[in-house]
Amino acid sequence: TNEHFRFMDLPMELRLVVYDFLAVETQHHYIEMSWYECNEARREVMIEETDLGSPKPSITIVHKSIAGLAIMRTCKLINAEAETSLRPRLTTLRTKPIRIICNSTAL
């Protein structure tokens, strides 16, 4: 069957439990860079794809977010209900910095 789940038909107490179960997730965005060599005489940057025996420069950006946060944009009632549960977690996440992890060749 292709029926939609009617979330708003649930009692408010169950909807509040659903908001409490929205988990904080950690996301890692990995970026691998190419080798760069600056040719001073010609003032241009040359990109070399050769393997020099050391790891390629890489950066990993790590940040936390709440999975399913888009539920707050569905309607004003859900936004008001979810805000009491999610606001403390959002405030905590806002104060935590994004982390950047890089290997020594990326510096």
PDB file of N, CA and C in Angstrom:
ATOM      1  N   THR A   1       0.836  -1.183   0.000  1.00  0.00           N
ATOM      2  CA  THR A   1       0.000   0.000   0.000  1.00  0.00           C
ATOM      3  C   THR A   1       0.878   1.243   0.000  1.00  0.00           C
ATOM      4  N   ASN A   2       0.341   2.308  -0.544  1.00  0.00           N
ATOM      5  CA  ASN A   2       1.091   3.555  -0.663  1.00  0.00           C
ATOM      6  C   ASN A   2       0.449   4.647   0.194  1.00  0.00           C
ATOM      7  N   GLU A   3       0.099   4.301   1.433  1.00  0.00           N
ATOM      8  CA  GLU A   3      -0.528   5.266   2.319  1.00  0.00           C
ATOM      9  C   GLU A   3       0.538   6.042   3.080  1.00  0.00           C
ATOM     10  N   HIS A   4       0.245   7.286   3.344  1.00  0.00           N
ATOM     11  CA  HIS A   4       1.157   8.129   4.101  1.00  0.00           C
ATOM     12  C   HIS A   4       0.873   7.979   5.586  1.00  0.00           C
ATOM     13  N   PHE A   5       1.930   8.097   6.385  1.00  0.00           N
ATOM     14  CA  PHE A   5       1.761   8.045   7.833  1.00  0.00           C
ATOM     15  C   PHE A   5       1.286   9.409   8.307  1.00  0.00           C
ATOM     16  N   ARG A   6       0.241   9.437   9.077  1.00  0.00           N
ATOM     17  CA  ARG A   6      -0.350  10.688   9.551  1.00  0.00           C
ATOM     18  C   ARG A   6       0.212  10.997  10.935  1.00  0.00           C
ATOM     19  N   PHE A   7       1.350  11.675  10.950  1.00  0.00           N
ATOM     20  CA  PHE A   7       2.072  11.988  12.181  1.00  0.00           C
ATOM     21  C   PHE A   7       1.215  12.810  13.135  1.00  0.00           C
ATOM     22  N   MET A   8       0.458  13.745  12.616  1.00  0.00           N
ATOM     23  CA  MET A   8      -0.347  14.624  13.469  1.00  0.00           C
ATOM     24  C   MET A   8      -1.525  13.896  14.121  1.00  0.00           C
ATOM     25  N   ASP A   9      -1.834  12.683  13.662  1.00  0.00           N
ATOM     26  CA  ASP A   9      -2.886  11.902  14.313  1.00  0.00           C
ATOM     27  C   ASP A   9      -2.396  11.243  15.599  1.00  0.00           C
ATOM     28  N   LEU A  10      -1.082  11.203  15.799  1.00  0.00           N
ATOM     29  CA  LEU A  10      -0.541  10.668  17.053  1.00  0.00           C
ATOM     30  C   LEU A  10      -0.870  11.624  18.192  1.00  0.00           C
ATOM     31  N   PRO A  11      -1.044  11.104  19.398  1.00  0.00           N
ATOM     32  CA  PRO A  11      -1.221  12.005  20.540  1.00  0.00           C
ATOM     33  C   PRO A  11       0.035  12.853  20.742  1.00  0.00           C
ATOM     34  N   MET A  12      -0.138  14.036  21.300  1.00  0.00           N
ATOM     35  CA  MET A  12       0.991  14.943  21.489  1.00  0.00           C
ATOM     36  C   MET A  12       2.095  14.295  22.319  1.00  0.00           C
ATOM     37  N   GLU A  13       1.743  13.475  23.295  1.00  0.00           N
ATOM     38  CA  GLU A  13       2.750  12.828  24.141  1.00  0.00           C
ATOM     39  C   GLU A  13       3.684  11.948  23.310  1.00  0.00           C
ATOM     40  N   LEU A  14       3.142  11.242  22.327  1.00  0.00           N
ATOM     41  CA  LEU A  14       3.981  10.398  21.467  1.00  0.00           C
ATOM     42  C   LEU A  14       4.825  11.244  20.518  1.00  0.00           C
ATOM     43  N   ARG A  15       4.263  12.331  20.028  1.00  0.00           N
ATOM     44  CA  ARG A  15       5.051  13.214  19.160  1.00  0.00           C
ATOM     45  C   ARG A  15       6.235  13.787  19.934  1.00  0.00           C
ATOM     46  N   LEU A  16       6.038  14.127  21.205  1.00  0.00           N
ATOM     47  CA  LEU A  16       7.142  14.646  22.023  1.00  0.00           C
ATOM     48  C   LEU A  16       8.235  13.595  22.201  1.00  0.00           C
ATOM     49  N   VAL A  17       7.844  12.332  22.319  1.00  0.00           N
ATOM     50  CA  VAL A  17       8.832  11.249  22.422  1.00  0.00           C
ATOM     51  C   VAL A  17       9.636  11.157  21.125  1.00  0.00           C
ATOM     52  N   VAL A  18       8.961  11.311  19.988  1.00  0.00           N
ATOM     53  CA  VAL A  18       9.657  11.280  18.693  1.00  0.00           C
ATOM     54  C   VAL A  18      10.702  12.389  18.634  1.00  0.00           C
ATOM     55  N   TYR A  19      10.369  13.593  19.068  1.00  0.00           N
ATOM     56  CA  TYR A  19      11.322  14.704  19.042  1.00  0.00           C
ATOM     57  C   TYR A  19      12.523  14.412  19.935  1.00  0.00           C
ATOM     58  N   ASP A  20      12.279  13.754  21.077  1.00  0.00           N
ATOM     59  CA  ASP A  20      13.381  13.412  21.983  1.00  0.00           C
ATOM     60  C   ASP A  20      14.329  12.391  21.362  1.00  0.00           C
ATOM     61  N   PHE A  21      13.827  11.573  20.429  1.00  0.00           N
ATOM     62  CA  PHE A  21      14.656  10.544  19.812  1.00  0.00           C
ATOM     63  C   PHE A  21      15.462  11.052  18.614  1.00  0.00           C
ATOM     64  N   LEU A  22      15.286  12.292  18.222  1.00  0.00           N
ATOM     65  CA  LEU A  22      16.111  12.836  17.134  1.00  0.00           C
ATOM     66  C   LEU A  22      17.542  12.940  17.650  1.00  0.00           C
ATOM     67  N   ALA A  23      18.415  12.179  17.057  1.00  0.00           N
ATOM     68  CA  ALA A  23      19.776  12.032  17.581  1.00  0.00           C
ATOM     69  C   ALA A  23      20.717  13.111  17.061  1.00  0.00           C
ATOM     70  N   VAL A  24      21.717  13.412  17.875  1.00  0.00           N
ATOM     71  CA  VAL A  24      22.825  14.263  17.440  1.00  0.00           C
ATOM     72  C   VAL A  24      23.792  13.358  16.688  1.00  0.00           C
ATOM     73  N   GLU A  25      24.110  13.723  15.461  1.00  0.00           N
ATOM     74  CA  GLU A  25      25.026  12.904  14.664  1.00  0.00           C
ATOM     75  C   GLU A  25      26.268  13.700  14.312  1.00  0.00           C
ATOM     76  N   THR A  26      27.359  12.985  14.197  1.00  0.00           N
ATOM     77  CA  THR A  26      28.634  13.582  13.824  1.00  0.00           C
ATOM     78  C   THR A  26      28.896  13.265  12.361  1.00  0.00           C
ATOM     79  N   GLN A  27      29.174  14.299  11.582  1.00  0.00           N
ATOM     80  CA  GLN A  27      29.445  14.118  10.156  1.00  0.00           C
ATOM     81  C   GLN A  27      30.901  14.458   9.873  1.00  0.00           C
ATOM     82  N   HIS A  28      31.538  13.625   9.051  1.00  0.00           N
ATOM     83  CA  HIS A  28      32.920  13.841   8.627  1.00  0.00           C
ATOM     84  C   HIS A  28      32.920  14.104   7.122  1.00  0.00           C
ATOM     85  N   HIS A  29      33.488  15.219   6.719  1.00  0.00           N
ATOM     86  CA  HIS A  29      33.630  15.561   5.302  1.00  0.00           C
ATOM     87  C   HIS A  29      35.123  15.516   4.979  1.00  0.00           C
ATOM     88  N   TYR A  30      35.520  14.520   4.182  1.00  0.00           N
ATOM     89  CA  TYR A  30      36.929  14.283   3.866  1.00  0.00           C
ATOM     90  C   TYR A  30      37.269  14.946   2.537  1.00  0.00           C
ATOM     91  N   ILE A  31      38.346  15.719   2.538  1.00  0.00           N
ATOM     92  CA  ILE A  31      38.801  16.405   1.331  1.00  0.00           C
ATOM     93  C   ILE A  31      40.255  16.023   1.105  1.00  0.00           C
ATOM     94  N   GLU A  32      40.540  15.419  -0.050  1.00  0.00           N
ATOM     95  CA  GLU A  32      41.917  15.076  -0.392  1.00  0.00           C
ATOM     96  C   GLU A  32      42.391  16.050  -1.460  1.00  0.00           C
ATOM     97  N   MET A  33      43.550  16.630  -1.234  1.00  0.00           N
ATOM     98  CA  MET A  33      44.061  17.649  -2.151  1.00  0.00           C
ATOM     99  C   MET A  33      45.187  17.088  -3.008  1.00  0.00           C
ATOM    100  N   SER A  34      45.482  17.780  -4.090  1.00  0.00           N
ATOM    101  CA  SER A  34      46.593  17.416  -4.962  1.00  0.00           C
ATOM    102  C   SER A  34      47.859  18.100  -4.469  1.00  0.00           C
ATOM    103  N   TRP A  35      48.970  17.626  -4.966  1.00  0.00           N
ATOM    104  CA  TRP A  35      50.247  18.260  -4.633  1.00  0.00           C
ATOM    105  C   TRP A  35      50.367  19.572  -5.401  1.00  0.00           C
ATOM    106  N   TYR A  36      50.845  20.578  -4.728  1.00  0.00           N
ATOM    107  CA  TYR A  36      51.029  21.872  -5.370  1.00  0.00           C
ATOM    108  C   TYR A  36      52.508  22.231  -5.364  1.00  0.00           C
ATOM    109  N   GLU A  37      52.966  22.742  -6.474  1.00  0.00           N
ATOM    110  CA  GLU A  37      54.347  23.211  -6.562  1.00  0.00           C
ATOM    111  C   GLU A  37      54.312  24.566  -7.255  1.00  0.00           C
ATOM    112  N   CYS A  38      54.902  25.534  -6.636  1.00  0.00           N
ATOM    113  CA  CYS A  38      54.876  26.882  -7.190  1.00  0.00           C
ATOM    114  C   CYS A  38      56.122  27.097  -8.043  1.00  0.00           C
ATOM    115  N   ASN A  39      55.942  27.473  -9.296  1.00  0.00           N
ATOM    116  CA  ASN A  39      57.042  27.784 -10.185  1.00  0.00           C
ATOM    117  C   ASN A  39      57.266  29.290 -10.102  1.00  0.00           C
ATOM    118  N   GLU A  40      58.274  29.699  -9.323  1.00  0.00           N
ATOM    119  CA  GLU A  40      58.511  31.124  -9.070  1.00  0.00           C
ATOM    120  C   GLU A  40      58.870  31.886 -10.350  1.00  0.00           C
ATOM    121  N   ALA A  41      59.604  31.251 -11.255  1.00  0.00           N
ATOM    122  CA  ALA A  41      60.032  31.952 -12.458  1.00  0.00           C
ATOM    123  C   ALA A  41      58.833  32.327 -13.332  1.00  0.00           C
ATOM    124  N   ARG A  42      57.870  31.447 -13.439  1.00  0.00           N
ATOM    125  CA  ARG A  42      56.721  31.707 -14.309  1.00  0.00           C
ATOM    126  C   ARG A  42      55.511  32.209 -13.528  1.00  0.00           C
ATOM    127  N   ARG A  43      55.613  32.258 -12.208  1.00  0.00           N
ATOM    128  CA  ARG A  43      54.539  32.742 -11.327  1.00  0.00           C
ATOM    129  C   ARG A  43      53.214  32.006 -11.572  1.00  0.00           C
ATOM    130  N   GLU A  44      53.287  30.707 -11.652  1.00  0.00           N
ATOM    131  CA  GLU A  44      52.068  29.921 -11.792  1.00  0.00           C
ATOM    132  C   GLU A  44      52.160  28.691 -10.892  1.00  0.00           C
ATOM    133  N   VAL A  45      51.037  28.158 -10.577  1.00  0.00           N
ATOM    134  CA  VAL A  45      50.990  26.985  -9.708  1.00  0.00           C
ATOM    135  C   VAL A  45      50.832  25.749 -10.578  1.00  0.00           C
ATOM    136  N   MET A  46      51.712  24.800 -10.370  1.00  0.00           N
ATOM    137  CA  MET A  46      51.673  23.548 -11.110  1.00  0.00           C
ATOM    138  C   MET A  46      51.095  22.480 -10.186  1.00  0.00           C
ATOM    139  N   ILE A  47      50.194  21.669 -10.694  1.00  0.00           N
ATOM    140  CA  ILE A  47      49.631  20.580  -9.907  1.00  0.00           C
ATOM    141  C   ILE A  47      50.288  19.287 -10.361  1.00  0.00           C
ATOM    142  N   GLU A  48      50.894  18.591  -9.417  1.00  0.00           N
ATOM    143  CA  GLU A  48      51.538  17.324  -9.721  1.00  0.00           C
ATOM    144  C   GLU A  48      50.746  16.203  -9.081  1.00  0.00           C
ATOM    145  N   GLU A  49      50.456  15.179  -9.838  1.00  0.00           N
ATOM    146  CA  GLU A  49      49.721  14.031  -9.326  1.00  0.00           C
ATOM    147  C   GLU A  49      50.662  12.877  -8.987  1.00  0.00           C
ATOM    148  N   THR A  50      51.946  13.122  -8.891  1.00  0.00           N
ATOM    149  CA  THR A  50      52.897  12.055  -8.621  1.00  0.00           C
ATOM    150  C   THR A  50      52.874  11.685  -7.155  1.00  0.00           C
ATOM    151  N   ASP A  51      53.195  10.443  -6.873  1.00  0.00           N
ATOM    152  CA  ASP A  51      53.269   9.966  -5.501  1.00  0.00           C
ATOM    153  C   ASP A  51      54.709  10.103  -5.044  1.00  0.00           C
ATOM    154  N   LEU A  52      54.932  10.940  -4.067  1.00  0.00           N
ATOM    155  CA  LEU A  52      56.284  11.181  -3.579  1.00  0.00           C
ATOM    156  C   LEU A  52      56.605  10.339  -2.351  1.00  0.00           C
ATOM    157  N   GLY A  53      55.817   9.312  -2.087  1.00  0.00           N
ATOM    158  CA  GLY A  53      56.082   8.444  -0.957  1.00  0.00           C
ATOM    159  C   GLY A  53      55.481   8.926   0.349  1.00  0.00           C
ATOM    160  N   SER A  54      54.917  10.086   0.353  1.00  0.00           N
ATOM    161  CA  SER A  54      54.266  10.582   1.567  1.00  0.00           C
ATOM    162  C   SER A  54      52.779  10.746   1.278  1.00  0.00           C
ATOM    163  N   PRO A  55      51.972  10.771   2.308  1.00  0.00           N
ATOM    164  CA  PRO A  55      50.530  10.871   2.069  1.00  0.00           C
ATOM    165  C   PRO A  55      50.145  12.189   1.419  1.00  0.00           C
ATOM    166  N   LYS A  56      49.087  12.138   0.619  1.00  0.00           N
ATOM    167  CA  LYS A  56      48.585  13.363   0.000  1.00  0.00           C
ATOM    168  C   LYS A  56      47.996  14.256   1.080  1.00  0.00           C
ATOM    169  N   PRO A  57      48.056  15.554   0.874  1.00  0.00           N
ATOM    170  CA  PRO A  57      47.437  16.457   1.847  1.00  0.00           C
ATOM    171  C   PRO A  57      45.937  16.195   1.923  1.00  0.00           C
ATOM    172  N   SER A  58      45.443  16.109   3.131  1.00  0.00           N
ATOM    173  CA  SER A  58      44.009  15.895   3.299  1.00  0.00           C
ATOM    174  C   SER A  58      43.504  16.663   4.510  1.00  0.00           C
ATOM    175  N   ILE A  59      42.253  17.037   4.435  1.00  0.00           N
ATOM    176  CA  ILE A  59      41.592  17.753   5.518  1.00  0.00           C
ATOM    177  C   ILE A  59      40.255  17.060   5.762  1.00  0.00           C
ATOM    178  N   THR A  60      39.918  16.868   7.022  1.00  0.00           N
ATOM    179  CA  THR A  60      38.616  16.339   7.400  1.00  0.00           C
ATOM    180  C   THR A  60      37.908  17.391   8.239  1.00  0.00           C
ATOM    181  N   ILE A  61      36.718  17.771   7.813  1.00  0.00           N
ATOM    182  CA  ILE A  61      35.909  18.733   8.560  1.00  0.00           C
ATOM    183  C   ILE A  61      34.866  17.931   9.333  1.00  0.00           C
ATOM    184  N   VAL A  62      34.827  18.131  10.652  1.00  0.00           N
ATOM    185  CA  VAL A  62      33.933  17.375  11.526  1.00  0.00           C
ATOM    186  C   VAL A  62      32.950  18.344  12.174  1.00  0.00           C
ATOM    187  N   HIS A  63      31.676  18.062  12.024  1.00  0.00           N
ATOM    188  CA  HIS A  63      30.675  18.891  12.705  1.00  0.00           C
ATOM    189  C   HIS A  63      29.507  18.028  13.153  1.00  0.00           C
ATOM    190  N   LYS A  64      28.802  18.516  14.136  1.00  0.00           N
ATOM    191  CA  LYS A  64      27.661  17.792  14.696  1.00  0.00           C
ATOM    192  C   LYS A  64      26.371  18.506  14.309  1.00  0.00           C
ATOM    193  N   SER A  65      25.336  17.713  14.093  1.00  0.00           N
ATOM    194  CA  SER A  65      24.018  18.267  13.777  1.00  0.00           C
ATOM    195  C   SER A  65      22.958  17.304  14.305  1.00  0.00           C
ATOM    196  N   ILE A  66      21.729  17.750  14.296  1.00  0.00           N
ATOM    197  CA  ILE A  66      20.629  16.903  14.746  1.00  0.00           C
ATOM    198  C   ILE A  66      19.960  16.300  13.521  1.00  0.00           C
ATOM    199  N   ALA A  67      19.939  14.970  13.481  1.00  0.00           N
ATOM    200  CA  ALA A  67      19.291  14.275  12.371  1.00  0.00           C
ATOM    201  C   ALA A  67      17.792  14.537  12.429  1.00  0.00           C
ATOM    202  N   GLY A  68      17.198  14.809  11.305  1.00  0.00           N
ATOM    203  CA  GLY A  68      15.758  15.017  11.253  1.00  0.00           C
ATOM    204  C   GLY A  68      15.305  16.392  11.692  1.00  0.00           C
ATOM    205  N   LEU A  69      16.227  17.339  11.744  1.00  0.00           N
ATOM    206  CA  LEU A  69      15.879  18.689  12.186  1.00  0.00           C
ATOM    207  C   LEU A  69      14.868  19.348  11.243  1.00  0.00           C
ATOM    208  N   ALA A  70      14.791  18.875  10.026  1.00  0.00           N
ATOM    209  CA  ALA A  70      13.854  19.446   9.054  1.00  0.00           C
ATOM    210  C   ALA A  70      12.400  19.287   9.485  1.00  0.00           C
ATOM    211  N   ILE A  71      12.152  18.409  10.444  1.00  0.00           N
ATOM    212  CA  ILE A  71      10.777  18.241  10.926  1.00  0.00           C
ATOM    213  C   ILE A  71      10.227  19.546  11.492  1.00  0.00           C
ATOM    214  N   MET A  72      11.110  20.431  11.959  1.00  0.00           N
ATOM    215  CA  MET A  72      10.662  21.700  12.537  1.00  0.00           C
ATOM    216  C   MET A  72      10.094  22.642  11.476  1.00  0.00           C
ATOM    217  N   ARG A  73      10.390  22.373  10.204  1.00  0.00           N
ATOM    218  CA  ARG A  73       9.903  23.241   9.130  1.00  0.00           C
ATOM    219  C   ARG A  73       8.576  22.778   8.538  1.00  0.00           C
ATOM    220  N   THR A  74       7.997  21.722   9.072  1.00  0.00           N
ATOM    221  CA  THR A  74       6.780  21.193   8.457  1.00  0.00           C
ATOM    222  C   THR A  74       5.552  22.038   8.752  1.00  0.00           C
ATOM    223  N   CYS A  75       5.392  22.482   9.990  1.00  0.00           N
ATOM    224  CA  CYS A  75       4.263  23.353  10.322  1.00  0.00           C
ATOM    225  C   CYS A  75       4.543  24.048  11.654  1.00  0.00           C
ATOM    226  N   LYS A  76       3.782  25.075  11.941  1.00  0.00           N
ATOM    227  CA  LYS A  76       4.005  25.863  13.163  1.00  0.00           C
ATOM    228  C   LYS A  76       3.767  25.049  14.424  1.00  0.00           C
ATOM    229  N   LEU A  77       2.794  24.157  14.400  1.00  0.00           N
ATOM    230  CA  LEU A  77       2.504  23.349  15.583  1.00  0.00           C
ATOM    231  C   LEU A  77       3.666  22.415  15.907  1.00  0.00           C
ATOM    232  N   ILE A  78       4.187  21.727  14.896  1.00  0.00           N
ATOM    233  CA  ILE A  78       5.325  20.833  15.121  1.00  0.00           C
ATOM    234  C   ILE A  78       6.538  21.639  15.562  1.00  0.00           C
ATOM    235  N   ASN A  79       6.749  22.797  14.969  1.00  0.00           N
ATOM    236  CA  ASN A  79       7.865  23.649  15.370  1.00  0.00           C
ATOM    237  C   ASN A  79       7.753  24.006  16.847  1.00  0.00           C
ATOM    238  N   ALA A  80       6.578  24.401  17.286  1.00  0.00           N
ATOM    239  CA  ALA A  80       6.385  24.785  18.689  1.00  0.00           C
ATOM    240  C   ALA A  80       6.575  23.594  19.624  1.00  0.00           C
ATOM    241  N   GLU A  81       6.070  22.425  19.224  1.00  0.00           N
ATOM    242  CA  GLU A  81       6.224  21.232  20.064  1.00  0.00           C
ATOM    243  C   GLU A  81       7.678  20.787  20.139  1.00  0.00           C
ATOM    244  N   ALA A  82       8.351  20.748  18.996  1.00  0.00           N
ATOM    245  CA  ALA A  82       9.720  20.240  18.945  1.00  0.00           C
ATOM    246  C   ALA A  82      10.710  21.211  19.567  1.00  0.00           C
ATOM    247  N   GLU A  83      10.386  22.478  19.565  1.00  0.00           N
ATOM    248  CA  GLU A  83      11.329  23.479  20.072  1.00  0.00           C
ATOM    249  C   GLU A  83      11.683  23.246  21.535  1.00  0.00           C
ATOM    250  N   THR A  84      10.722  22.849  22.351  1.00  0.00           N
ATOM    251  CA  THR A  84      11.018  22.633  23.772  1.00  0.00           C
ATOM    252  C   THR A  84      12.010  21.497  23.968  1.00  0.00           C
ATOM    253  N   SER A  85      11.961  20.505  23.104  1.00  0.00           N
ATOM    254  CA  SER A  85      12.879  19.376  23.207  1.00  0.00           C
ATOM    255  C   SER A  85      14.220  19.655  22.535  1.00  0.00           C
ATOM    256  N   LEU A  86      14.187  20.337  21.394  1.00  0.00           N
ATOM    257  CA  LEU A  86      15.400  20.499  20.593  1.00  0.00           C
ATOM    258  C   LEU A  86      16.205  21.749  20.921  1.00  0.00           C
ATOM    259  N   ARG A  87      15.582  22.780  21.459  1.00  0.00           N
ATOM    260  CA  ARG A  87      16.280  24.048  21.713  1.00  0.00           C
ATOM    261  C   ARG A  87      17.530  23.869  22.588  1.00  0.00           C
ATOM    262  N   PRO A  88      17.481  23.124  23.708  1.00  0.00           N
ATOM    263  CA  PRO A  88      18.711  22.961  24.504  1.00  0.00           C
ATOM    264  C   PRO A  88      19.835  22.279  23.722  1.00  0.00           C
ATOM    265  N   ARG A  89      19.485  21.277  22.923  1.00  0.00           N
ATOM    266  CA  ARG A  89      20.520  20.597  22.128  1.00  0.00           C
ATOM    267  C   ARG A  89      21.071  21.509  21.039  1.00  0.00           C
ATOM    268  N   LEU A  90      20.204  22.296  20.414  1.00  0.00           N
ATOM    269  CA  LEU A  90      20.672  23.234  19.390  1.00  0.00           C
ATOM    270  C   LEU A  90      21.586  24.294  19.992  1.00  0.00           C
ATOM    271  N   THR A  91      21.251  24.766  21.176  1.00  0.00           N
ATOM    272  CA  THR A  91      22.095  25.759  21.846  1.00  0.00           C
ATOM    273  C   THR A  91      23.462  25.167  22.157  1.00  0.00           C
ATOM    274  N   THR A  92      23.491  23.929  22.618  1.00  0.00           N
ATOM    275  CA  THR A  92      24.764  23.257  22.902  1.00  0.00           C
ATOM    276  C   THR A  92      25.582  23.086  21.627  1.00  0.00           C
ATOM    277  N   LEU A  93      24.938  22.668  20.542  1.00  0.00           N
ATOM    278  CA  LEU A  93      25.656  22.477  19.278  1.00  0.00           C
ATOM    279  C   LEU A  93      26.192  23.794  18.735  1.00  0.00           C
ATOM    280  N   ARG A  94      25.456  24.857  18.928  1.00  0.00           N
ATOM    281  CA  ARG A  94      25.881  26.157  18.417  1.00  0.00           C
ATOM    282  C   ARG A  94      27.165  26.629  19.095  1.00  0.00           C
ATOM    283  N   THR A  95      27.381  26.232  20.337  1.00  0.00           N
ATOM    284  CA  THR A  95      28.572  26.677  21.063  1.00  0.00           C
ATOM    285  C   THR A  95      29.785  25.795  20.799  1.00  0.00           C
ATOM    286  N   LYS A  96      29.590  24.647  20.170  1.00  0.00           N
ATOM    287  CA  LYS A  96      30.719  23.758  19.881  1.00  0.00           C
ATOM    288  C   LYS A  96      31.313  24.127  18.522  1.00  0.00           C
ATOM    289  N   PRO A  97      32.626  24.233  18.460  1.00  0.00           N
ATOM    290  CA  PRO A  97      33.248  24.617  17.182  1.00  0.00           C
ATOM    291  C   PRO A  97      33.272  23.459  16.186  1.00  0.00           C
ATOM    292  N   ILE A  98      33.348  23.823  14.927  1.00  0.00           N
ATOM    293  CA  ILE A  98      33.611  22.831  13.884  1.00  0.00           C
ATOM    294  C   ILE A  98      35.071  22.433  14.027  1.00  0.00           C
ATOM    295  N   ARG A  99      35.349  21.150  13.893  1.00  0.00           N
ATOM    296  CA  ARG A  99      36.727  20.678  14.026  1.00  0.00           C
ATOM    297  C   ARG A  99      37.318  20.444  12.635  1.00  0.00           C
ATOM    298  N   ILE A 100      38.574  20.794  12.503  1.00  0.00           N
ATOM    299  CA  ILE A 100      39.291  20.582  11.250  1.00  0.00           C
ATOM    300  C   ILE A 100      40.497  19.716  11.562  1.00  0.00           C
ATOM    301  N   ILE A 101      40.565  18.566  10.922  1.00  0.00           N
ATOM    302  CA  ILE A 101      41.669  17.630  11.116  1.00  0.00           C
ATOM    303  C   ILE A 101      42.449  17.585   9.810  1.00  0.00           C
ATOM    304  N   CYS A 102      43.747  17.821   9.882  1.00  0.00           N
ATOM    305  CA  CYS A 102      44.552  17.746   8.665  1.00  0.00           C
ATOM    306  C   CYS A 102      45.855  17.023   8.960  1.00  0.00           C
ATOM    307  N   ASN A 103      46.385  16.358   7.939  1.00  0.00           N
ATOM    308  CA  ASN A 103      47.681  15.723   8.126  1.00  0.00           C
ATOM    309  C   ASN A 103      48.783  16.756   7.897  1.00  0.00           C
ATOM    310  N   SER A 104      49.998  16.412   8.238  1.00  0.00           N
ATOM    311  CA  SER A 104      51.094  17.393   8.222  1.00  0.00           C
ATOM    312  C   SER A 104      51.400  17.918   6.826  1.00  0.00           C
ATOM    313  N   THR A 105      51.117  17.150   5.796  1.00  0.00           N
ATOM    314  CA  THR A 105      51.405  17.624   4.442  1.00  0.00           C
ATOM    315  C   THR A 105      50.401  18.672   3.982  1.00  0.00           C
ATOM    316  N   ALA A 106      49.277  18.792   4.681  1.00  0.00           N
ATOM    317  CA  ALA A 106      48.267  19.785   4.312  1.00  0.00           C
ATOM    318  C   ALA A 106      48.542  21.139   4.945  1.00  0.00           C
ATOM    319  N   LEU A 107      49.491  21.198   5.860  1.00  0.00           N
ATOM    320  CA  LEU A 107      49.781  22.467   6.542  1.00  0.00           C
ATOM    321  C   LEU A 107      50.684  23.357   5.723  1.00  0.00           C
TER     322      LEU A 107
END
